[in-house]
Amino acid sequence: MIIMVILNAFTVKGYGEAEYWFAMIKVLTVIIFIIVGLLIDIGILGHVKIGFHNWKIDGAPFYQGISGIIASSIALAFAFGGTESISITAGECANPHRDVPRAMNGTIWRIILFFVGSIIIMGLVIPYNDPSLGHDGIKNAAVSLFTLVFVKSGLKPAVHIMNAVILTAILSAGNSCLYACTRMLYALANEEKAPKQFTYVNRRGIPIWCLIFTVLISTILFGLSFIGNKIIYRWLVNIVGVMGFIAWFGISLSHWRFRRAFILQGYSLNDLVYKSLFFPVGSIIASLLTCIFIFGQGYSAFTTHPFSFSNFLAAYITLPFFLIIFFVYKFVKKTRFIPLKEIDLVTNNIMFHQT
C-alpha cells in the first residue's frame, strides 16, 4: 500500500512510468507463459503430450455448461475490470485525440492475446478437476493457474519467478485501481455528486483528499477481508464484480445514447476521432450480457440444497445499494432523463473548442 501511495501521491508521470514497467513485465511473462504452455501441451516439456485431452474429460471444456459460465462471471468481472481506465487517463493526456485511440486499439489485441490466449493455454494444460485448484471456492484454491502451468513444465526456478511476477501484477492492479478511484471521486465532486472538499488539487495536480480517502477505505476493507474465514473477502469480490458489470452496462448505454444524440443533433460521424467498429451491435450485446451476468451470477444460490441465504445475499447485495443511491440522488437533485436531442455534447468537449 505504501508503494502504491508513493506512486500516486506526487505526479501522474510517476503512476504512468510505474505502469509502463509493470506492463512490460506482465507482457513478457504472458508471452513466455503461452510459449511454455504450448510446449507442455505438445509434449516437449513435461514429457507427456496432452493435446486436447483435458477438453475431452466428462464435463469439459465448459464445466456445468451455461450455469458454470454465468457462475464464474464475477471472477471474470473482477479480473477484467480496469480496461475502462483508459477513458479516465484521457483527461490527463497531452494529446488525447492521438493517444486514446492508440491505447484502445492496443487494448483489443492485448485482450485477445493475453486474456483469451492465457485461458486457452490453462484449459489445455490443466484439467478442471486438478486437485491443486480446489473445488470449494476461493477458500481452498491452493495455487495460481499461472504457477501451476510452470510446475507441470518441470522448470522449478520458473515457478518462483512466476510467483514474483504475480506479486508485481497485484501491485500494478492496485496502482491502477488507486489512480482510477481517486480520479472518479474527483470527477464526482466536480459534478456535485460528492462532497466539494474532494475537488481540492495540490500544486502537483493530484486530488490529494481523494487519494487519502481512497487509501483509508482500501486499508479498512483490506483489514476486514481477513475476518470470518474470508467470508467478507468473498463478499467484497462479489461487490466489486457486480459493480464492474453495472459500470460496463452504464458505459454501453452511454455510448449508444451518445452516438444516437450525435446524429440526431446534426453532427457527422466523420468528426469523431475514434469510432467503435461494431456500433450499435456491440453496445447492445454488451448491455444484454452485463444484465444476464448481473442477475444470473447468483444462480448457484438457488440450486444449492438447502437454499443458501448467505450465498444469495453475497450475490445480490450490491443491487439494492446501487438502486437506493441512484434513486435517492435522482430525488434529492431533482434530475431527469434527458432526451437525445437535448443532451449537451458541446460543453467541455475538446472537439468543439480547438483553435
GROMACS .gro file of C-alpha atoms in nm:
model
  355
    1MET     CA    1   0.000   0.000   0.000
    2ILE     CA    2   0.285   0.238   0.085
    3ILE     CA    3   0.443   0.183  -0.258
    4MET     CA    4   0.112   0.250  -0.434
    5VAL     CA    5   0.053   0.568  -0.234
    6ILE     CA    6   0.401   0.695  -0.322
    7LEU     CA    7   0.344   0.624  -0.692
    8ASN     CA    8   0.015   0.818  -0.688
    9ALA     CA    9   0.094   1.099  -0.445
   10PHE     CA   10   0.347   1.303  -0.640
   11THR     CA   11   0.287   1.325  -1.016
   12VAL     CA   12   0.082   1.149  -1.280
   13LYS     CA   13   0.412   1.078  -1.453
   14GLY     CA   14   0.514   0.857  -1.161
   15TYR     CA   15   0.198   0.650  -1.199
   16GLY     CA   16   0.245   0.625  -1.575
   17GLU     CA   17   0.613   0.532  -1.551
   18ALA     CA   18   0.540   0.259  -1.297
   19GLU     CA   19   0.259   0.117  -1.509
   20TYR     CA   20   0.488   0.115  -1.814
   21TRP     CA   21   0.739  -0.112  -1.640
   22PHE     CA   22   0.470  -0.322  -1.472
   23ALA     CA   23   0.304  -0.373  -1.810
   24MET     CA   24   0.633  -0.470  -1.974
   25ILE     CA   25   0.696  -0.734  -1.707
   26LYS     CA   26   0.344  -0.873  -1.746
   27VAL     CA   27   0.355  -0.876  -2.126
   28LEU     CA   28   0.689  -1.059  -2.141
   29THR     CA   29   0.574  -1.305  -1.876
   30VAL     CA   30   0.247  -1.388  -2.050
   31ILE     CA   31   0.427  -1.438  -2.382
   32ILE     CA   32   0.669  -1.679  -2.212
   33PHE     CA   33   0.373  -1.843  -2.033
   34ILE     CA   34   0.191  -1.906  -2.362
   35ILE     CA   35   0.506  -2.047  -2.525
   36VAL     CA   36   0.580  -2.275  -2.227
   37GLY     CA   37   0.216  -2.386  -2.216
   38LEU     CA   38   0.223  -2.481  -2.584
   39LEU     CA   39   0.548  -2.675  -2.533
   40ILE     CA   40   0.386  -2.863  -2.243
   41ASP     CA   41   0.076  -2.936  -2.448
   42ILE     CA   42   0.269  -3.089  -2.739
   43GLY     CA   43   0.494  -3.289  -2.505
   44ILE     CA   44   0.829  -3.113  -2.543
   45LEU     CA   45   0.817  -3.007  -2.177
   46GLY     CA   46   0.672  -3.233  -1.909
   47HIS     CA   47   0.735  -3.543  -2.126
   48VAL     CA   48   0.363  -3.610  -2.174
   49LYS     CA   49   0.172  -3.499  -2.482
   50ILE     CA   50  -0.158  -3.354  -2.362
   51GLY     CA   51  -0.312  -3.218  -2.680
   52PHE     CA   52  -0.687  -3.168  -2.632
   53HIS     CA   53  -0.720  -3.449  -2.378
   54ASN     CA   54  -0.828  -3.217  -2.096
   55TRP     CA   55  -1.110  -3.086  -2.314
   56LYS     CA   56  -1.246  -3.439  -2.357
   57ILE     CA   57  -1.286  -3.515  -1.987
   58ASP     CA   58  -1.650  -3.557  -1.887
   59GLY     CA   59  -1.795  -3.208  -1.844
   60ALA     CA   60  -1.509  -3.029  -2.020
   61PRO     CA   61  -1.429  -2.783  -2.165
   62PHE     CA   62  -1.732  -2.592  -2.030
   63TYR     CA   63  -1.787  -2.749  -1.690
   64GLN     CA   64  -2.151  -2.716  -1.577
   65GLY     CA   65  -2.241  -2.554  -1.911
   66ILE     CA   66  -2.411  -2.215  -1.922
   67SER     CA   67  -2.472  -2.211  -1.547
   68GLY     CA   68  -2.100  -2.264  -1.487
   69ILE     CA   69  -2.009  -1.979  -1.720
   70ILE     CA   70  -2.254  -1.743  -1.551
   71ALA     CA   71  -2.142  -1.855  -1.205
   72SER     CA   72  -1.782  -1.769  -1.293
   73SER     CA   73  -1.881  -1.430  -1.435
   74ILE     CA   74  -1.798  -1.245  -1.112
   75ALA     CA   75  -1.441  -1.374  -1.118
   76LEU     CA   76  -1.432  -1.264  -1.483
   77ALA     CA   77  -1.552  -0.914  -1.397
   78PHE     CA   78  -1.308  -0.892  -1.107
   79ALA     CA   79  -1.015  -0.986  -1.334
   80PHE     CA   80  -1.126  -0.795  -1.644
   81GLY     CA   81  -1.225  -0.474  -1.468
   82GLY     CA   82  -0.990  -0.185  -1.524
   83THR     CA   83  -0.967  -0.175  -1.901
   84GLU     CA   84  -1.209   0.118  -1.890
   85SER     CA   85  -0.949   0.323  -1.701
   86ILE     CA   86  -0.815   0.435  -2.040
   87SER     CA   87  -1.103   0.683  -2.057
   88ILE     CA   88  -1.008   0.817  -1.713
   89THR     CA   89  -0.648   0.885  -1.817
   90ALA     CA   90  -0.772   1.079  -2.123
   91GLY     CA   91  -0.826   1.385  -1.905
   92GLU     CA   92  -0.455   1.396  -1.824
   93CYS     CA   93  -0.315   1.305  -2.167
   94ALA     CA   94  -0.113   1.565  -2.355
   95ASN     CA   95  -0.279   1.459  -2.682
   96PRO     CA   96  -0.595   1.252  -2.611
   97HIS     CA   97  -0.704   1.257  -2.978
   98ARG     CA   98  -0.390   1.065  -3.067
   99ASP     CA   99  -0.320   0.864  -2.753
  100VAL     CA  100  -0.665   0.730  -2.658
  101PRO     CA  101  -0.741   0.565  -2.997
  102ARG     CA  102  -0.395   0.408  -2.991
  103ALA     CA  103  -0.449   0.277  -2.641
  104MET     CA  104  -0.795   0.142  -2.727
  105ASN     CA  105  -0.673  -0.040  -3.038
  106GLY     CA  106  -0.385  -0.184  -2.839
  107THR     CA  107  -0.622  -0.297  -2.563
  108ILE     CA  108  -0.829  -0.504  -2.806
  109TRP     CA  109  -0.526  -0.705  -2.917
  110ARG     CA  110  -0.396  -0.741  -2.562
  111ILE     CA  111  -0.731  -0.883  -2.453
  112ILE     CA  112  -0.729  -1.135  -2.739
  113LEU     CA  113  -0.368  -1.241  -2.683
  114PHE     CA  114  -0.323  -1.217  -2.308
  115PHE     CA  115  -0.670  -1.286  -2.166
  116VAL     CA  116  -0.809  -1.531  -2.421
  117GLY     CA  117  -0.470  -1.682  -2.509
  118SER     CA  118  -0.383  -1.747  -2.146
  119ILE     CA  119  -0.724  -1.900  -2.074
  120ILE     CA  120  -0.689  -2.138  -2.371
  121ILE     CA  121  -0.343  -2.247  -2.254
  122MET     CA  122  -0.470  -2.303  -1.899
  123GLY     CA  123  -0.762  -2.508  -2.031
  124LEU     CA  124  -0.535  -2.722  -2.247
  125VAL     CA  125  -0.272  -2.792  -1.980
  126ILE     CA  126  -0.475  -2.806  -1.657
  127PRO     CA  127  -0.785  -3.029  -1.623
  128TYR     CA  128  -1.077  -2.865  -1.445
  129ASN     CA  129  -1.068  -3.137  -1.177
  130ASP     CA  130  -0.699  -3.092  -1.091
  131PRO     CA  131  -0.673  -3.129  -0.710
  132SER     CA  132  -0.448  -2.821  -0.688
  133LEU     CA  133  -0.736  -2.597  -0.796
  134GLY     CA  134  -0.968  -2.663  -0.504
  135HIS     CA  135  -1.340  -2.705  -0.558
  136ASP     CA  136  -1.491  -2.514  -0.269
  137GLY     CA  137  -1.432  -2.163  -0.396
  138ILE     CA  138  -1.168  -1.910  -0.302
  139LYS     CA  139  -1.108  -2.060   0.042
  140ASN     CA  140  -0.947  -2.383  -0.083
  141ALA     CA  141  -0.773  -2.265  -0.400
  142ALA     CA  142  -0.419  -2.390  -0.349
  143VAL     CA  143  -0.212  -2.240  -0.629
  144SER     CA  144  -0.222  -1.984  -0.910
  145LEU     CA  145  -0.305  -2.126  -1.252
  146PHE     CA  146  -0.004  -1.947  -1.398
  147THR     CA  147   0.223  -2.106  -1.139
  148LEU     CA  148   0.064  -2.449  -1.188
  149VAL     CA  149   0.146  -2.444  -1.560
  150PHE     CA  150   0.513  -2.382  -1.481
  151VAL     CA  151   0.502  -2.660  -1.219
  152LYS     CA  152   0.387  -2.901  -1.490
  153SER     CA  153   0.673  -2.785  -1.714
  154GLY     CA  154   0.930  -2.911  -1.465
  155LEU     CA  155   1.111  -2.576  -1.470
  156LYS     CA  156   1.141  -2.530  -1.093
  157PRO     CA  157   1.317  -2.189  -1.098
  158ALA     CA  158   1.040  -2.056  -1.324
  159VAL     CA  159   0.783  -2.131  -1.053
  160HIS     CA  160   0.946  -1.886  -0.813
  161ILE     CA  161   0.990  -1.627  -1.087
  162MET     CA  162   0.621  -1.662  -1.174
  163ASN     CA  163   0.520  -1.603  -0.813
  164ALA     CA  164   0.731  -1.286  -0.809
  165VAL     CA  165   0.568  -1.167  -1.132
  166ILE     CA  166   0.223  -1.232  -0.981
  167LEU     CA  167   0.317  -1.001  -0.693
  168THR     CA  168   0.414  -0.726  -0.940
  169ALA     CA  169   0.084  -0.784  -1.123
  170ILE     CA  170  -0.103  -0.738  -0.795
  171LEU     CA  171   0.092  -0.419  -0.732
  172SER     CA  172   0.008  -0.298  -1.083
  173ALA     CA  173  -0.363  -0.372  -1.036
  174GLY     CA  174  -0.365  -0.191  -0.704
  175ASN     CA  175  -0.178   0.103  -0.855
  176SER     CA  176  -0.428   0.135  -1.140
  177CYS     CA  177  -0.730   0.098  -0.911
  178LEU     CA  178  -0.597   0.361  -0.673
  179TYR     CA  179  -0.545   0.602  -0.962
  180ALA     CA  180  -0.889   0.531  -1.112
  181CYS     CA  181  -1.077   0.557  -0.780
  182THR     CA  182  -0.904   0.884  -0.696
  183ARG     CA  183  -0.993   1.041  -1.032
  184MET     CA  184  -1.350   0.913  -1.029
  185LEU     CA  185  -1.410   1.056  -0.683
  186TYR     CA  186  -1.259   1.385  -0.800
  187ALA     CA  187  -1.487   1.388  -1.106
  188LEU     CA  188  -1.792   1.315  -0.890
  189ALA     CA  189  -1.702   1.604  -0.660
  190ASN     CA  190  -1.668   1.841  -0.957
  191GLU     CA  191  -2.015   1.733  -1.072
  192GLU     CA  192  -2.152   1.797  -0.720
  193LYS     CA  193  -2.215   1.426  -0.671
  194ALA     CA  194  -1.963   1.401  -0.386
  195PRO     CA  195  -1.852   1.642  -0.109
  196LYS     CA  196  -1.688   1.956  -0.252
  197GLN     CA  197  -1.378   1.901  -0.033
  198PHE     CA  198  -1.274   1.636  -0.283
  199THR     CA  199  -1.233   1.898  -0.557
  200TYR     CA  200  -0.909   2.020  -0.397
  201VAL     CA  201  -0.599   1.964  -0.611
  202ASN     CA  202  -0.246   2.025  -0.481
  203ARG     CA  203   0.026   2.208  -0.675
  204ARG     CA  204   0.134   1.883  -0.842
  205GLY     CA  205  -0.214   1.835  -0.987
  206ILE     CA  206  -0.304   1.549  -0.752
  207PRO     CA  207  -0.653   1.540  -0.589
  208ILE     CA  208  -0.488   1.467  -0.257
  209TRP     CA  209  -0.802   1.443  -0.039
  210CYS     CA  210  -0.950   1.194  -0.284
  211LEU     CA  211  -0.629   0.993  -0.263
  212ILE     CA  212  -0.624   0.996   0.118
  213PHE     CA  213  -0.991   0.895   0.141
  214THR     CA  214  -0.943   0.613  -0.112
  215VAL     CA  215  -0.638   0.482   0.073
  216LEU     CA  216  -0.825   0.494   0.405
  217ILE     CA  217  -1.124   0.296   0.274
  218SER     CA  218  -0.896   0.049   0.094
  219THR     CA  219  -0.696  -0.014   0.411
  220ILE     CA  220  -1.011  -0.073   0.617
  221LEU     CA  221  -1.156  -0.315   0.361
  222PHE     CA  222  -0.824  -0.496   0.328
  223GLY     CA  223  -0.821  -0.549   0.703
  224LEU     CA  224  -1.182  -0.670   0.705
  225SER     CA  225  -1.104  -0.926   0.432
  226PHE     CA  226  -0.921  -1.141   0.689
  227ILE     CA  227  -1.223  -1.163   0.920
  228GLY     CA  228  -1.468  -1.453   0.926
  229ASN     CA  229  -1.276  -1.720   0.734
  230LYS     CA  230  -1.254  -1.489   0.429
  231ILE     CA  231  -1.634  -1.462   0.401
  232ILE     CA  232  -1.607  -1.084   0.388
  233TYR     CA  233  -1.338  -1.119   0.121
  234ARG     CA  234  -1.573  -1.322  -0.098
  235TRP     CA  235  -1.843  -1.062  -0.041
  236LEU     CA  236  -1.605  -0.786  -0.146
  237VAL     CA  237  -1.510  -0.977  -0.462
  238ASN     CA  238  -1.880  -1.015  -0.545
  239ILE     CA  239  -1.949  -0.646  -0.479
  240VAL     CA  240  -1.658  -0.533  -0.696
  241GLY     CA  241  -1.753  -0.777  -0.972
  242VAL     CA  242  -2.119  -0.673  -0.983
  243MET     CA  243  -2.026  -0.304  -0.972
  244GLY     CA  244  -1.792  -0.370  -1.263
  245PHE     CA  245  -2.081  -0.511  -1.464
  246ILE     CA  246  -2.303  -0.219  -1.365
  247ALA     CA  247  -2.030   0.021  -1.478
  248TRP     CA  248  -1.997  -0.157  -1.812
  249PHE     CA  249  -2.374  -0.151  -1.857
  250GLY     CA  250  -2.362   0.225  -1.799
  251ILE     CA  251  -2.072   0.262  -2.044
  252SER     CA  252  -2.256   0.064  -2.312
  253LEU     CA  253  -2.580   0.257  -2.262
  254SER     CA  254  -2.397   0.592  -2.258
  255HIS     CA  255  -2.211   0.505  -2.577
  256TRP     CA  256  -2.533   0.409  -2.754
  257ARG     CA  257  -2.707   0.728  -2.642
  258PHE     CA  258  -2.407   0.945  -2.733
  259ARG     CA  259  -2.391   0.813  -3.088
  260ARG     CA  260  -2.767   0.849  -3.133
  261ALA     CA  261  -2.763   1.203  -2.994
  262PHE     CA  262  -2.462   1.295  -3.210
  263ILE     CA  263  -2.650   1.207  -3.528
  264LEU     CA  264  -2.987   1.350  -3.418
  265GLN     CA  265  -2.824   1.685  -3.341
  266GLY     CA  266  -2.686   1.712  -3.693
  267TYR     CA  267  -2.322   1.617  -3.646
  268SER     CA  268  -2.128   1.387  -3.878
  269LEU     CA  269  -1.961   1.069  -3.757
  270ASN     CA  270  -1.661   1.174  -3.964
  271ASP     CA  271  -1.598   1.441  -3.698
  272LEU     CA  272  -1.527   1.172  -3.439
  273VAL     CA  273  -1.161   1.086  -3.396
  274TYR     CA  274  -1.242   0.736  -3.272
  275LYS     CA  275  -1.545   0.530  -3.377
  276SER     CA  276  -1.642   0.192  -3.235
  277LEU     CA  277  -1.620  -0.069  -3.509
  278PHE     CA  278  -1.923  -0.275  -3.404
  279PHE     CA  279  -2.171   0.001  -3.312
  280PRO     CA  280  -2.461  -0.039  -3.242
  281VAL     CA  281  -2.446  -0.419  -3.219
  282GLY     CA  282  -2.151  -0.409  -2.979
  283SER     CA  283  -2.325  -0.177  -2.734
  284ILE     CA  284  -2.648  -0.378  -2.744
  285ILE     CA  285  -2.474  -0.713  -2.693
  286ALA     CA  286  -2.259  -0.571  -2.412
  287SER     CA  287  -2.569  -0.432  -2.236
  288LEU     CA  288  -2.755  -0.762  -2.263
  289LEU     CA  289  -2.459  -0.970  -2.145
  290THR     CA  290  -2.395  -0.750  -1.843
  291CYS     CA  291  -2.762  -0.778  -1.742
  292ILE     CA  292  -2.750  -1.158  -1.780
  293PHE     CA  293  -2.436  -1.180  -1.568
  294ILE     CA  294  -2.562  -0.936  -1.303
  295PHE     CA  295  -2.886  -1.125  -1.244
  296GLY     CA  296  -2.759  -1.474  -1.328
  297GLN     CA  297  -2.438  -1.487  -1.124
  298GLY     CA  298  -2.632  -1.590  -0.814
  299TYR     CA  299  -2.776  -1.894  -0.991
  300SER     CA  300  -2.587  -2.133  -0.764
  301ALA     CA  301  -2.765  -1.990  -0.458
  302PHE     CA  302  -3.098  -2.116  -0.597
  303THR     CA  303  -2.966  -2.459  -0.696
  304THR     CA  304  -2.797  -2.531  -0.362
  305HIS     CA  305  -2.995  -2.763  -0.135
  306PRO     CA  306  -3.085  -2.647   0.118
  307PHE     CA  307  -3.122  -2.292  -0.007
  308SER     CA  308  -2.821  -2.082   0.095
  309PHE     CA  309  -2.937  -1.738   0.202
  310SER     CA  310  -2.579  -1.623   0.266
  311ASN     CA  311  -2.481  -1.709  -0.093
  312PHE     CA  312  -2.792  -1.534  -0.221
  313LEU     CA  313  -2.712  -1.224  -0.017
  314ALA     CA  314  -2.349  -1.223  -0.130
  315ALA     CA  315  -2.459  -1.244  -0.493
  316TYR     CA  316  -2.721  -0.968  -0.490
  317ILE     CA  317  -2.640  -0.734  -0.202
  318THR     CA  318  -2.484  -0.484  -0.443
  319LEU     CA  319  -2.805  -0.425  -0.639
  320PRO     CA  320  -3.022  -0.272  -0.362
  321PHE     CA  321  -2.734  -0.047  -0.252
  322PHE     CA  322  -2.685   0.076  -0.607
  323LEU     CA  323  -3.057   0.133  -0.667
  324ILE     CA  324  -3.102   0.317  -0.335
  325ILE     CA  325  -2.809   0.550  -0.409
  326PHE     CA  326  -2.930   0.605  -0.766
  327PHE     CA  327  -3.290   0.693  -0.680
  328VAL     CA  328  -3.202   0.897  -0.369
  329TYR     CA  329  -2.970   1.108  -0.584
  330LYS     CA  330  -3.241   1.149  -0.851
  331PHE     CA  331  -3.490   1.255  -0.583
  332VAL     CA  332  -3.260   1.496  -0.396
  333LYS     CA  333  -3.110   1.659  -0.705
  334LYS     CA  334  -3.440   1.654  -0.899
  335THR     CA  335  -3.262   1.529  -1.211
  336ARG     CA  336  -3.450   1.395  -1.510
  337PHE     CA  337  -3.389   1.161  -1.800
  338ILE     CA  338  -3.254   1.384  -2.081
  339PRO     CA  339  -3.394   1.328  -2.433
  340LEU     CA  340  -3.136   1.261  -2.704
  341LYS     CA  341  -3.192   1.595  -2.879
  342GLU     CA  342  -3.129   1.786  -2.554
  343ILE     CA  343  -2.805   1.615  -2.449
  344ASP     CA  344  -2.521   1.868  -2.417
  345LEU     CA  345  -2.246   1.746  -2.649
  346VAL     CA  346  -2.053   2.074  -2.661
  347THR     CA  347  -1.961   2.184  -2.306
  348ASN     CA  348  -1.607   2.076  -2.212
  349ASN     CA  349  -1.575   1.884  -2.538
  350ILE     CA  350  -1.229   1.947  -2.682
  351MET     CA  351  -1.356   1.870  -3.033
  352PHE     CA  352  -1.567   2.186  -3.031
  353HIS     CA  353  -1.309   2.413  -2.866
  354GLN     CA  354  -0.999   2.364  -3.078
  355THR     CA  355  -0.834   2.673  -3.219
   0.00000   0.00000   0.00000
